[in-house]
PDB file of C-alpha atoms in Angstrom:
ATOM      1  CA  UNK K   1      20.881  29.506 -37.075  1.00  0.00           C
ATOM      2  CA  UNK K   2      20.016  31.772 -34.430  1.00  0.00           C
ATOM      3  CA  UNK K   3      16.400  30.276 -34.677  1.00  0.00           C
ATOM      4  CA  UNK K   4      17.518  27.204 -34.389  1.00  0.00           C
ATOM      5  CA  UNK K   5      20.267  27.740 -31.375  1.00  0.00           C
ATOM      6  CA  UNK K   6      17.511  29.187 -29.752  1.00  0.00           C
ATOM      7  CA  UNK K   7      14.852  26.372 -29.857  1.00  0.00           C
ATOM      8  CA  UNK K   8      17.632  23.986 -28.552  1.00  0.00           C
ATOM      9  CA  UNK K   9      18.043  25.935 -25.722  1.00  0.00           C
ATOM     10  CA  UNK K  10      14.015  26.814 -24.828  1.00  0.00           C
ATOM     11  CA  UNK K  11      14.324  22.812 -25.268  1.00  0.00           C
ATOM     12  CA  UNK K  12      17.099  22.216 -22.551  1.00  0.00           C
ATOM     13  CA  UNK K  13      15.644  25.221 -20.287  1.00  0.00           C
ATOM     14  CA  UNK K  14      12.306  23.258 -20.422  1.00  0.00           C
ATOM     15  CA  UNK K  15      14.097  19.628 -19.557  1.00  0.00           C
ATOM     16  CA  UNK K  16      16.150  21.221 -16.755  1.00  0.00           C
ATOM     17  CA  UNK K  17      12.783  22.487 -15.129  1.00  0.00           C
ATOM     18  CA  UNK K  18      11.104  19.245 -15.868  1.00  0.00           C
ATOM     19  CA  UNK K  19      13.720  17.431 -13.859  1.00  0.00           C
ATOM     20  CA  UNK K  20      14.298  20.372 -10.657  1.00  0.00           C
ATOM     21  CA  UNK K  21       9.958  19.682 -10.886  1.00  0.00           C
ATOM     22  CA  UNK K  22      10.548  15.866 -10.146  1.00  0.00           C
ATOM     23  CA  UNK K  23      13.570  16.397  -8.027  1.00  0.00           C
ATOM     24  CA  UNK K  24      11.522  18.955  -6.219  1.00  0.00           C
ATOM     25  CA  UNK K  25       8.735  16.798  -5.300  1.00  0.00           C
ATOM     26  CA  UNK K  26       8.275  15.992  -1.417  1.00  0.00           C
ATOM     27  CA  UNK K  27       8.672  11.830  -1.543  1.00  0.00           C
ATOM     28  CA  UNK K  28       5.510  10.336  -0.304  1.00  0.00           C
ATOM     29  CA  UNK K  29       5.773   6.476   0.274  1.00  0.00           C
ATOM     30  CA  UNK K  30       2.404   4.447   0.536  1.00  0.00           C
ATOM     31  CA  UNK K  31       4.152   2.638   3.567  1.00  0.00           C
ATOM     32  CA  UNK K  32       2.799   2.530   6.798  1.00  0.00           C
ATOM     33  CA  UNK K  33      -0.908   2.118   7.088  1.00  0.00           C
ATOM     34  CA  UNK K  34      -4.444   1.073   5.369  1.00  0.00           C
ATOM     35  CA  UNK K  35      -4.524   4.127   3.365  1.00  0.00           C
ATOM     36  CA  UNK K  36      -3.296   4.750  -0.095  1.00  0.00           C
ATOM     37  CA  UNK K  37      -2.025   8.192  -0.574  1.00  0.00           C
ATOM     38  CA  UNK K  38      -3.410  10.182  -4.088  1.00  0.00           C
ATOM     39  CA  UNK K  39       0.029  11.145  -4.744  1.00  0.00           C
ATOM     40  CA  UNK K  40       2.353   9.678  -7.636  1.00  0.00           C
ATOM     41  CA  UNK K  41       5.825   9.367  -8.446  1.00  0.00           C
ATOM     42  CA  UNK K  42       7.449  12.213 -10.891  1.00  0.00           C
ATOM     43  CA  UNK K  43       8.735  10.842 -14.204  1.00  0.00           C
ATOM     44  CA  UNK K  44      11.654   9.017 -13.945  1.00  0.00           C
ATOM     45  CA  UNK K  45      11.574   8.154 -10.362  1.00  0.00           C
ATOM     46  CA  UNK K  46      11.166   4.999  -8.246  1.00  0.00           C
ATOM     47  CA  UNK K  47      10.185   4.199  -4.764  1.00  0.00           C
ATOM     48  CA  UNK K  48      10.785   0.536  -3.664  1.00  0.00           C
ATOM     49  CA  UNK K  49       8.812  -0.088  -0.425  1.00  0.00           C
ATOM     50  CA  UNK K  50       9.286  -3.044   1.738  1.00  0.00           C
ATOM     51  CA  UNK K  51       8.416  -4.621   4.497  1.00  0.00           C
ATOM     52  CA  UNK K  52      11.427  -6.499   6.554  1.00  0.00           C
ATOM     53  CA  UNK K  53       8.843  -8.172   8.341  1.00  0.00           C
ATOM     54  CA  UNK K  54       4.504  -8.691   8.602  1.00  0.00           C
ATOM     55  CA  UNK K  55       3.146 -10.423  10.962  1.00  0.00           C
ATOM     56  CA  UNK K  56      -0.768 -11.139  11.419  1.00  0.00           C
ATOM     57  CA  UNK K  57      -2.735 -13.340  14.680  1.00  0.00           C
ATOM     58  CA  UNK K  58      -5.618 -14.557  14.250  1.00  0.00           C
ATOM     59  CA  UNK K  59      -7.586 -16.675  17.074  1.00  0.00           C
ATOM     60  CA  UNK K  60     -10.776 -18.119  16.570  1.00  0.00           C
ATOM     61  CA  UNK K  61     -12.465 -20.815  18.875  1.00  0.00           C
ATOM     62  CA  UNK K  62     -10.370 -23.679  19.042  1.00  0.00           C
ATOM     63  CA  UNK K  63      -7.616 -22.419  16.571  1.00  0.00           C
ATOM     64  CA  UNK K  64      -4.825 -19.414  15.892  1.00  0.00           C
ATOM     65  CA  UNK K  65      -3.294 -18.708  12.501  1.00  0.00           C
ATOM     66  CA  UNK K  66      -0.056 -17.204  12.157  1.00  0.00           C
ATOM     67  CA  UNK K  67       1.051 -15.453   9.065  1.00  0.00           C
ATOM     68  CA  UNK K  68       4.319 -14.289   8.554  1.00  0.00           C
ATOM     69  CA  UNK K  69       5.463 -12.146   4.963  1.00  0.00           C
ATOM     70  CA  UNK K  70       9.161 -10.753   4.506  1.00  0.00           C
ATOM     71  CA  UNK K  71      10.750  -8.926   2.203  1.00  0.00           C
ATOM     72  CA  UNK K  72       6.934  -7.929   1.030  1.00  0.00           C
ATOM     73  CA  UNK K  73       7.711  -5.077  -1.621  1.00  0.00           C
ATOM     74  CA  UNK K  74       5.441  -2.874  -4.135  1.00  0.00           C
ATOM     75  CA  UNK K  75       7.802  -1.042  -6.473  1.00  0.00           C
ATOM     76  CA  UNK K  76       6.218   1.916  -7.644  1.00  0.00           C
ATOM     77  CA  UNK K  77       7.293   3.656 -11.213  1.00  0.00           C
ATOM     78  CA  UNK K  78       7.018   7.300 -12.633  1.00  0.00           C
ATOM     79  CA  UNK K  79       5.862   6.862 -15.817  1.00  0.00           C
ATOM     80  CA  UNK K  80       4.430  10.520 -16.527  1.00  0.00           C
ATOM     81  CA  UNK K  81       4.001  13.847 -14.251  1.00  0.00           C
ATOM     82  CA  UNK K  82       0.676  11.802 -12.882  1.00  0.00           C
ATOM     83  CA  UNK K  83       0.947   8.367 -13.796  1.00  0.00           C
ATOM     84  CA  UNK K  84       2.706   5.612 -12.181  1.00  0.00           C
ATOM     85  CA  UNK K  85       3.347   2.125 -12.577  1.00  0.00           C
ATOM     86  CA  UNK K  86       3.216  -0.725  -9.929  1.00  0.00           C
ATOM     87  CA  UNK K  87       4.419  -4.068  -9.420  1.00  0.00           C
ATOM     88  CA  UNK K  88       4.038  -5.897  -6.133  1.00  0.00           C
ATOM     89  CA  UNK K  89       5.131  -9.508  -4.569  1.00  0.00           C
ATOM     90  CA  UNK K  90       6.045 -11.378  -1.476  1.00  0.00           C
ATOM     91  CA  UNK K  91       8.981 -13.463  -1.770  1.00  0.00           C
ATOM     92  CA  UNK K  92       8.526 -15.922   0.756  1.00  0.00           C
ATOM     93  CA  UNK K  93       5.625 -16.448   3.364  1.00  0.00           C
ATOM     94  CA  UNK K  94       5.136 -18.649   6.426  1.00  0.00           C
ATOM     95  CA  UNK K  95       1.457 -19.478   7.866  1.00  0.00           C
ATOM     96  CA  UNK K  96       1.133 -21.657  11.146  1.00  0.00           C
ATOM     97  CA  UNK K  97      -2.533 -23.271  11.878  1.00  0.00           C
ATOM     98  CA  UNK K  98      -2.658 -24.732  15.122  1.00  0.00           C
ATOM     99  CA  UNK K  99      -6.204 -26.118  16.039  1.00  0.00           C
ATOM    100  CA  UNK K 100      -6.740 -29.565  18.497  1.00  0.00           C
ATOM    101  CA  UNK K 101      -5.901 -31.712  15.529  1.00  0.00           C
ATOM    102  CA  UNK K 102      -2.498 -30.471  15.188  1.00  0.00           C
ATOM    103  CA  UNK K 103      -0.584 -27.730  13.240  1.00  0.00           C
ATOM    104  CA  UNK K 104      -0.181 -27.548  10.416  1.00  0.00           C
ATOM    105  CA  UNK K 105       2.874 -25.054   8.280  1.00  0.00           C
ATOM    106  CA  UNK K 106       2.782 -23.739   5.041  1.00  0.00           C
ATOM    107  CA  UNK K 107       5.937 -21.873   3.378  1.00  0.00           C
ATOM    108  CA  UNK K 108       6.095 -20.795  -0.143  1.00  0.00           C
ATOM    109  CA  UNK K 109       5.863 -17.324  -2.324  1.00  0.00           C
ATOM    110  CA  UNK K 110       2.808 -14.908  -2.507  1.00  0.00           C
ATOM    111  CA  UNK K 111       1.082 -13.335  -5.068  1.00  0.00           C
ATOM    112  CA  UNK K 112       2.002 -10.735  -7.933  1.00  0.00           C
ATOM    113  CA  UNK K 113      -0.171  -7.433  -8.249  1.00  0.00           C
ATOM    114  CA  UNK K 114      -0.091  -5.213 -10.953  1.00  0.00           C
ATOM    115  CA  UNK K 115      -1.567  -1.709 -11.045  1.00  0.00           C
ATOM    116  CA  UNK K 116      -1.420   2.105 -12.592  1.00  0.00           C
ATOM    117  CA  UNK K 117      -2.084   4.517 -10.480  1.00  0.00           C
ATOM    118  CA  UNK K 118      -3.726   7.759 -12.305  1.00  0.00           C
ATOM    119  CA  UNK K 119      -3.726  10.683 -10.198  1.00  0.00           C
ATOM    120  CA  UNK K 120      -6.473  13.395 -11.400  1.00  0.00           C
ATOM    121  CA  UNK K 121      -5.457  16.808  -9.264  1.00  0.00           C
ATOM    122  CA  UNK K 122      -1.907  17.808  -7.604  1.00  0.00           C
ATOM    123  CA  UNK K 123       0.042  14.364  -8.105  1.00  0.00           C
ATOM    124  CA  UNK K 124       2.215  15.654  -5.324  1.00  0.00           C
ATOM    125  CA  UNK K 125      -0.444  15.635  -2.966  1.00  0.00           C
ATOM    126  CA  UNK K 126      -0.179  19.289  -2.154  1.00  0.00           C
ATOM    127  CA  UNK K 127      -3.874  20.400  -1.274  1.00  0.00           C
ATOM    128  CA  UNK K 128      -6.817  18.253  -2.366  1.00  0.00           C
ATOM    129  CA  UNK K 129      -5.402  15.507  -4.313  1.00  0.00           C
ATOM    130  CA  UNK K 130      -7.609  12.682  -6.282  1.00  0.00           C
ATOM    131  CA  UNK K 131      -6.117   9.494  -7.929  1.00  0.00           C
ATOM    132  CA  UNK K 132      -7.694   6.461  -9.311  1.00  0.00           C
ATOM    133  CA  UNK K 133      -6.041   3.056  -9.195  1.00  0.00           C
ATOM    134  CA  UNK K 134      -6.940  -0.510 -10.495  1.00  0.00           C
ATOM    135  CA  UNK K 135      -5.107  -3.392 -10.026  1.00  0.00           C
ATOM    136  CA  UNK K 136      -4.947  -7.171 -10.725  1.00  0.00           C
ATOM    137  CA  UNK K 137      -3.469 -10.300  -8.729  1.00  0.00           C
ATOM    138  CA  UNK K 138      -1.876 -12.176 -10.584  1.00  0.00           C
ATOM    139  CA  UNK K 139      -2.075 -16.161  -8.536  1.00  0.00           C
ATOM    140  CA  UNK K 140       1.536 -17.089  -8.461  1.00  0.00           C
ATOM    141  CA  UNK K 141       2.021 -17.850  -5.017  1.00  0.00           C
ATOM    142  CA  UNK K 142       1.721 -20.905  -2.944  1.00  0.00           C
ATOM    143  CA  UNK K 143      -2.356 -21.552  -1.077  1.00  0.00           C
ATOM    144  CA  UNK K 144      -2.244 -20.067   2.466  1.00  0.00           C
ATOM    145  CA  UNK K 145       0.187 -17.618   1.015  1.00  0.00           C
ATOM    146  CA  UNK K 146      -1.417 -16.829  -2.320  1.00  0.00           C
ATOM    147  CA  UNK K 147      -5.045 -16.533  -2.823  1.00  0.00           C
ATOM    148  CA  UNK K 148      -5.390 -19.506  -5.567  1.00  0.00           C
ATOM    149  CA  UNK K 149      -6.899 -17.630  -7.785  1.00  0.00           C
ATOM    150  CA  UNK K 150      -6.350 -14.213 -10.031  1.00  0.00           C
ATOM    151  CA  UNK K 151      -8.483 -11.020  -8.076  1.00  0.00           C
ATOM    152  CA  UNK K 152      -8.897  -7.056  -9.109  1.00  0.00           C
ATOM    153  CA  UNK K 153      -9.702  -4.222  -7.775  1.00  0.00           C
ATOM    154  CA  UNK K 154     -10.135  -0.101  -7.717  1.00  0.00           C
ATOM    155  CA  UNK K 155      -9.218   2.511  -5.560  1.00  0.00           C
ATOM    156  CA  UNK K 156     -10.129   5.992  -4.936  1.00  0.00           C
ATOM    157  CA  UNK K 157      -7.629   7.556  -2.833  1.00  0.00           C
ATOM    158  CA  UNK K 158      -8.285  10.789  -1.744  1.00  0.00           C
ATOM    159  CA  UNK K 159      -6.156  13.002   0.152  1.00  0.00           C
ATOM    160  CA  UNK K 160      -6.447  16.360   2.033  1.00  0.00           C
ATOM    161  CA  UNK K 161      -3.944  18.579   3.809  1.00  0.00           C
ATOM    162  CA  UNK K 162      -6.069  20.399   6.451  1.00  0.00           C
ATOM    163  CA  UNK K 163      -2.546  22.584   7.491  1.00  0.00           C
ATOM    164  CA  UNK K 164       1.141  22.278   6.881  1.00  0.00           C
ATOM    165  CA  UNK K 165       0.985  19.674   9.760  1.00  0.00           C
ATOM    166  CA  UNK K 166      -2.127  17.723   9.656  1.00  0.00           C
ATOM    167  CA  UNK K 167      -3.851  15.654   6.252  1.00  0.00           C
ATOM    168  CA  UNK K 168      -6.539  13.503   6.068  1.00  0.00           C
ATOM    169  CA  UNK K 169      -6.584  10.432   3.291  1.00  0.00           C
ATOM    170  CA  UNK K 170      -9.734   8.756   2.423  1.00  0.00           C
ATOM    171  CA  UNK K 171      -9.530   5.142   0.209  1.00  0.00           C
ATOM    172  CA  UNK K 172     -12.516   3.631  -0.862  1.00  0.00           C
ATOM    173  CA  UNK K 173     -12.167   0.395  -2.723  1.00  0.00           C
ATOM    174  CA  UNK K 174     -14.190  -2.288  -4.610  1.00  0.00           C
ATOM    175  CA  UNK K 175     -12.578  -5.979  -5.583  1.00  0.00           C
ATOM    176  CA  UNK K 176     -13.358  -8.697  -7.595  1.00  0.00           C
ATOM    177  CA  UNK K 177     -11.985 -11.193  -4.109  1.00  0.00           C
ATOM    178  CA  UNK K 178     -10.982 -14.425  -4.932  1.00  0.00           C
ATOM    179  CA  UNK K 179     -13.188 -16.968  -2.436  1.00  0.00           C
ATOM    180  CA  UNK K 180     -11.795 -18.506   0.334  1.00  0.00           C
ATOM    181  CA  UNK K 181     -11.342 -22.213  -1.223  1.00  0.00           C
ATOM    182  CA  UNK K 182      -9.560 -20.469  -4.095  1.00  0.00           C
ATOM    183  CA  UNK K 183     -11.449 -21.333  -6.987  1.00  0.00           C
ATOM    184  CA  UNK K 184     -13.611 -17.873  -8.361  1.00  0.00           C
ATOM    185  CA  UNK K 185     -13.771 -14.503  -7.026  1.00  0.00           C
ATOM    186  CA  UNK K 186     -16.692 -12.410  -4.888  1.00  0.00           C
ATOM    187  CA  UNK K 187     -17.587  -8.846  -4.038  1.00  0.00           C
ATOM    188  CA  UNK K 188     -15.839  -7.647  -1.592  1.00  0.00           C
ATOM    189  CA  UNK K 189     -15.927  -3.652  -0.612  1.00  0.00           C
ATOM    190  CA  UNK K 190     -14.026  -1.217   2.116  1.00  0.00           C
ATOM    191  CA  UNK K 191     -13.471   2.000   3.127  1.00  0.00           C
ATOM    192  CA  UNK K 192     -10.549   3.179   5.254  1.00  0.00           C
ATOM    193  CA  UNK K 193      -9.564   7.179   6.665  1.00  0.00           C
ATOM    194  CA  UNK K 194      -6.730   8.323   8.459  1.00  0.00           C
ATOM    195  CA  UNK K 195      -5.307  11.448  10.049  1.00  0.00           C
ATOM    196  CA  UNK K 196      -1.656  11.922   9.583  1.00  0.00           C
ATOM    197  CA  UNK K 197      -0.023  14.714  11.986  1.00  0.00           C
ATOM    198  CA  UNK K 198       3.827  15.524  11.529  1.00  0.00           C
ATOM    199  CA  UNK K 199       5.369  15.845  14.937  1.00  0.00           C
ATOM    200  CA  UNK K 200       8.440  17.220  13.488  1.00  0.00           C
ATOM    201  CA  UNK K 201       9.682  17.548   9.866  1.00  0.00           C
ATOM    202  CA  UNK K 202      10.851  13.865  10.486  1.00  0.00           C
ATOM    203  CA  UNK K 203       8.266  11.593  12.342  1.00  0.00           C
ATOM    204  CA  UNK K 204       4.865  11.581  11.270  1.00  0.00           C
ATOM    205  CA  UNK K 205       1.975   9.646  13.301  1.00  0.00           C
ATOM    206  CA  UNK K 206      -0.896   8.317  11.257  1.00  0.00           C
ATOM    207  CA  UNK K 207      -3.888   6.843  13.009  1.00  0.00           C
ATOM    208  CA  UNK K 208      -6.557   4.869  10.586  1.00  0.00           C
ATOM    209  CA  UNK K 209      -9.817   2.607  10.453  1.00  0.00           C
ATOM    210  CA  UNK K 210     -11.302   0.711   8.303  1.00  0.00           C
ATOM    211  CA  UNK K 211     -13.908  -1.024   7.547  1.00  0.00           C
ATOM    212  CA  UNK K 212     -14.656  -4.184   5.109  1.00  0.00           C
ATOM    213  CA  UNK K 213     -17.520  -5.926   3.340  1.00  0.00           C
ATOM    214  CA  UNK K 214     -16.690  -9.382   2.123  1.00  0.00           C
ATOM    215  CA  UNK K 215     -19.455 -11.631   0.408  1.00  0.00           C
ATOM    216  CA  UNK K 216     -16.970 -14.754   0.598  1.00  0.00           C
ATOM    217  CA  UNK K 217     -19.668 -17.712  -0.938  1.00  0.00           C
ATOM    218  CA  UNK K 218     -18.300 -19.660   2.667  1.00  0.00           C
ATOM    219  CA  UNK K 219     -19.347 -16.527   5.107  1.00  0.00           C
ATOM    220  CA  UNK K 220     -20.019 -13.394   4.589  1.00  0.00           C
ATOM    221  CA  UNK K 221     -18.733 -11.037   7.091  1.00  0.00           C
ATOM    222  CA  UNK K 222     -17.871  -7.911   8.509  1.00  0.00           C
ATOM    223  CA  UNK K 223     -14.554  -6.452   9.266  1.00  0.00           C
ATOM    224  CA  UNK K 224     -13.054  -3.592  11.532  1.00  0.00           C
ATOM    225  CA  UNK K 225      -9.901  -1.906  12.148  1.00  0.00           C
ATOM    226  CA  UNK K 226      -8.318   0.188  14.144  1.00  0.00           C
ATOM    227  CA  UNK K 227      -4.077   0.751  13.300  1.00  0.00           C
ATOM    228  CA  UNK K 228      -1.321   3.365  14.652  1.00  0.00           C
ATOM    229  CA  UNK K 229       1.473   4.260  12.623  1.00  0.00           C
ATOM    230  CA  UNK K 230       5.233   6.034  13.053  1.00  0.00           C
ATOM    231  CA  UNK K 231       7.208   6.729   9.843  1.00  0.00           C
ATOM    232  CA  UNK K 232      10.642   8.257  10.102  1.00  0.00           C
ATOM    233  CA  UNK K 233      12.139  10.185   7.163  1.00  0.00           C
ATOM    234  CA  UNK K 234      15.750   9.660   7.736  1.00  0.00           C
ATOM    235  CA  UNK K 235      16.763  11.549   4.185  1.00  0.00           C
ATOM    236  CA  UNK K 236      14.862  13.301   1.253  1.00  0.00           C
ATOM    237  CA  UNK K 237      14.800   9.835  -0.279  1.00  0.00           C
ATOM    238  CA  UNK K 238      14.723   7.240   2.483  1.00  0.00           C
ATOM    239  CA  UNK K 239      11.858   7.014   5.200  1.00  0.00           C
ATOM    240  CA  UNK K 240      12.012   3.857   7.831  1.00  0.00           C
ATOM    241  CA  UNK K 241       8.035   3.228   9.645  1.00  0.00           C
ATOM    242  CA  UNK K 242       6.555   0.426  12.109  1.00  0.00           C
ATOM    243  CA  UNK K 243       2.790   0.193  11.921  1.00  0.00           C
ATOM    244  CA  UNK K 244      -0.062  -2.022  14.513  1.00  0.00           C
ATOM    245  CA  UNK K 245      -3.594  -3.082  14.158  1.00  0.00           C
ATOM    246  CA  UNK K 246      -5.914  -4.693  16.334  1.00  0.00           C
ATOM    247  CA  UNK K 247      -9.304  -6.354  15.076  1.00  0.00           C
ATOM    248  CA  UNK K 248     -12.311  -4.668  16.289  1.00  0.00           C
ATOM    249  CA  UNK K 249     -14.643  -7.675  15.989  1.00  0.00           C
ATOM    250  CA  UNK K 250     -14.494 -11.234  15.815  1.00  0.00           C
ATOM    251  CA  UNK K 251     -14.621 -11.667  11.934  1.00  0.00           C
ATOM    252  CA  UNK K 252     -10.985  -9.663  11.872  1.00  0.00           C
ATOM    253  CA  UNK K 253      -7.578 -11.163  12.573  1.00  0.00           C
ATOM    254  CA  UNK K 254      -6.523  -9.829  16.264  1.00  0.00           C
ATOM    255  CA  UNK K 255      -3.513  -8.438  15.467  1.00  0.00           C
ATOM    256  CA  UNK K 256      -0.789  -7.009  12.681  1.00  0.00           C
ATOM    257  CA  UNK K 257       2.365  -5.556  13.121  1.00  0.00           C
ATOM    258  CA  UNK K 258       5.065  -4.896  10.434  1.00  0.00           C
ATOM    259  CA  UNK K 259       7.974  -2.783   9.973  1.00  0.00           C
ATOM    260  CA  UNK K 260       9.999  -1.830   7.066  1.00  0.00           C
ATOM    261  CA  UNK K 261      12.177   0.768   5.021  1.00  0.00           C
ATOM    262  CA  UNK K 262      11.154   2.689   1.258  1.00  0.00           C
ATOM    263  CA  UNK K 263      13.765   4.011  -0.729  1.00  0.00           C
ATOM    264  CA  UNK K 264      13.508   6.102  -3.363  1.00  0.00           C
ATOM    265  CA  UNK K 265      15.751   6.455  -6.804  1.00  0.00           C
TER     266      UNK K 265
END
């Protein structure tokens, strides 16, 4: 009896820790910016991360493309102490070409992506922290919006706290791109860093490039970045960011900006 009384309560000793351990954990939302943070959700917990509004410009000779996304959201699920689940979608789009032929609007959903993220050392990205993440689009979404086509991809995010104020995150990634005319998919290759500095223990600016490979069968081309962030941890649980990019050549749209709101449960 005594034996038993006491495994129950080494049991519910070990369950209370389990759950101070996930309650415990600092929340790190992959919103703003190009990187992808090598942290993970704790077991049990959700982070729902959306964007109220994303807008990119892009002008080429003779034409400008506008695309607008709200309510884009990646919902992001514990699943183990350094595993997490992830489902993201756009639920309504709106893309504007305007070239000397006319313009021409296109409003529908976007695509569905799927993906585990697997992180390999400190899930709460204390330190050095690794993870490894492959995805999949799923092509649900209307063309302009949607890419026409189902893609995939892996990531390597990588992320370093130099001091209790300043981190560096690293995300290389390689994708199976679906091609421009959405039929088939291409190589297509990146590599984006960032510095992150907290100002206080409530804003936090992040600065980021990028660059991208894309061996689209129509063009193959070269992109660059360059994109400032703010996020704003209102709570423990709730964090509120804006986030700009220009294009640093002519093969990448001129501008982005977006702003939205992650919650976590």
């Amino acid at each position: 009896m005594r034996k038993t009384l006491g495994i129950t309560l080494l049991s519910l000793a070990a369950l209370q820790a389990a759950s101070a351990s996930a309650q415990d954990r600092e929340y790190c939302p992959e919103r703003p910016g190009i990187d992808t943070p090598a942290c993970t959700m704790a077991k049990g917990r959700v982070s729902v991360e959306t964007s109220i509004a994303d807008w990119t410009r892009d002008d080429q000779p003779g034409s400008r493309d506008d695309n607008i996304l709200f309510g884009d959201t990646l919902v992001r699920v514990g699943v183990s102490d350094t595993i997490e689940a992830r489902i993201g979608w756009t639920p309504f789009g709106h893309d504007r070409m305007r070239d000397s032929t006319g313009v021409d609007s296109v409003n529908g959903v976007g695509d569905v992506s799927l993906g585990l993220k697997a992180n390999l050392h400190n899930p709460d990205g204390a330190g050095f922290s690794v993870a490894v993440l492959p995805y999949v689009t799923l092509p649900v979404g209307r063309s302009q919006i949607g890419a026409g086509d189902w893609g995939a991809g892996f990531l390597i995010p990588v992320t370093y706290e130099i001091s209790d104020t300043v981190s560096l995150d690293l995300s290389p990634e390689i994708d199976a791109a679906v091609d421009e005319d959405g039929n088939g998919r291409h190589l297509a290759y990146s590599a984006a860093a960032g510095l992150a500095v907290k100002l206080n223990k409530d804003f936090t600016l992040t600065g980021e490039v990028q660059a991208l490979r894309d061996d689209d069968p129509e063009e193959h081309a070269t992109q660059t970045l360059a994109a400032l962030s703010l996020a704003w941890s209102a709570t423990d649980d709730l964090q509120f960011d804006v986030f700009g990019a220009a294009g640093l050549n002519d093969h990448t749209p001129d501008a982005r900006v977006y702003a939205g709101v992650s919650r976590r449960f």
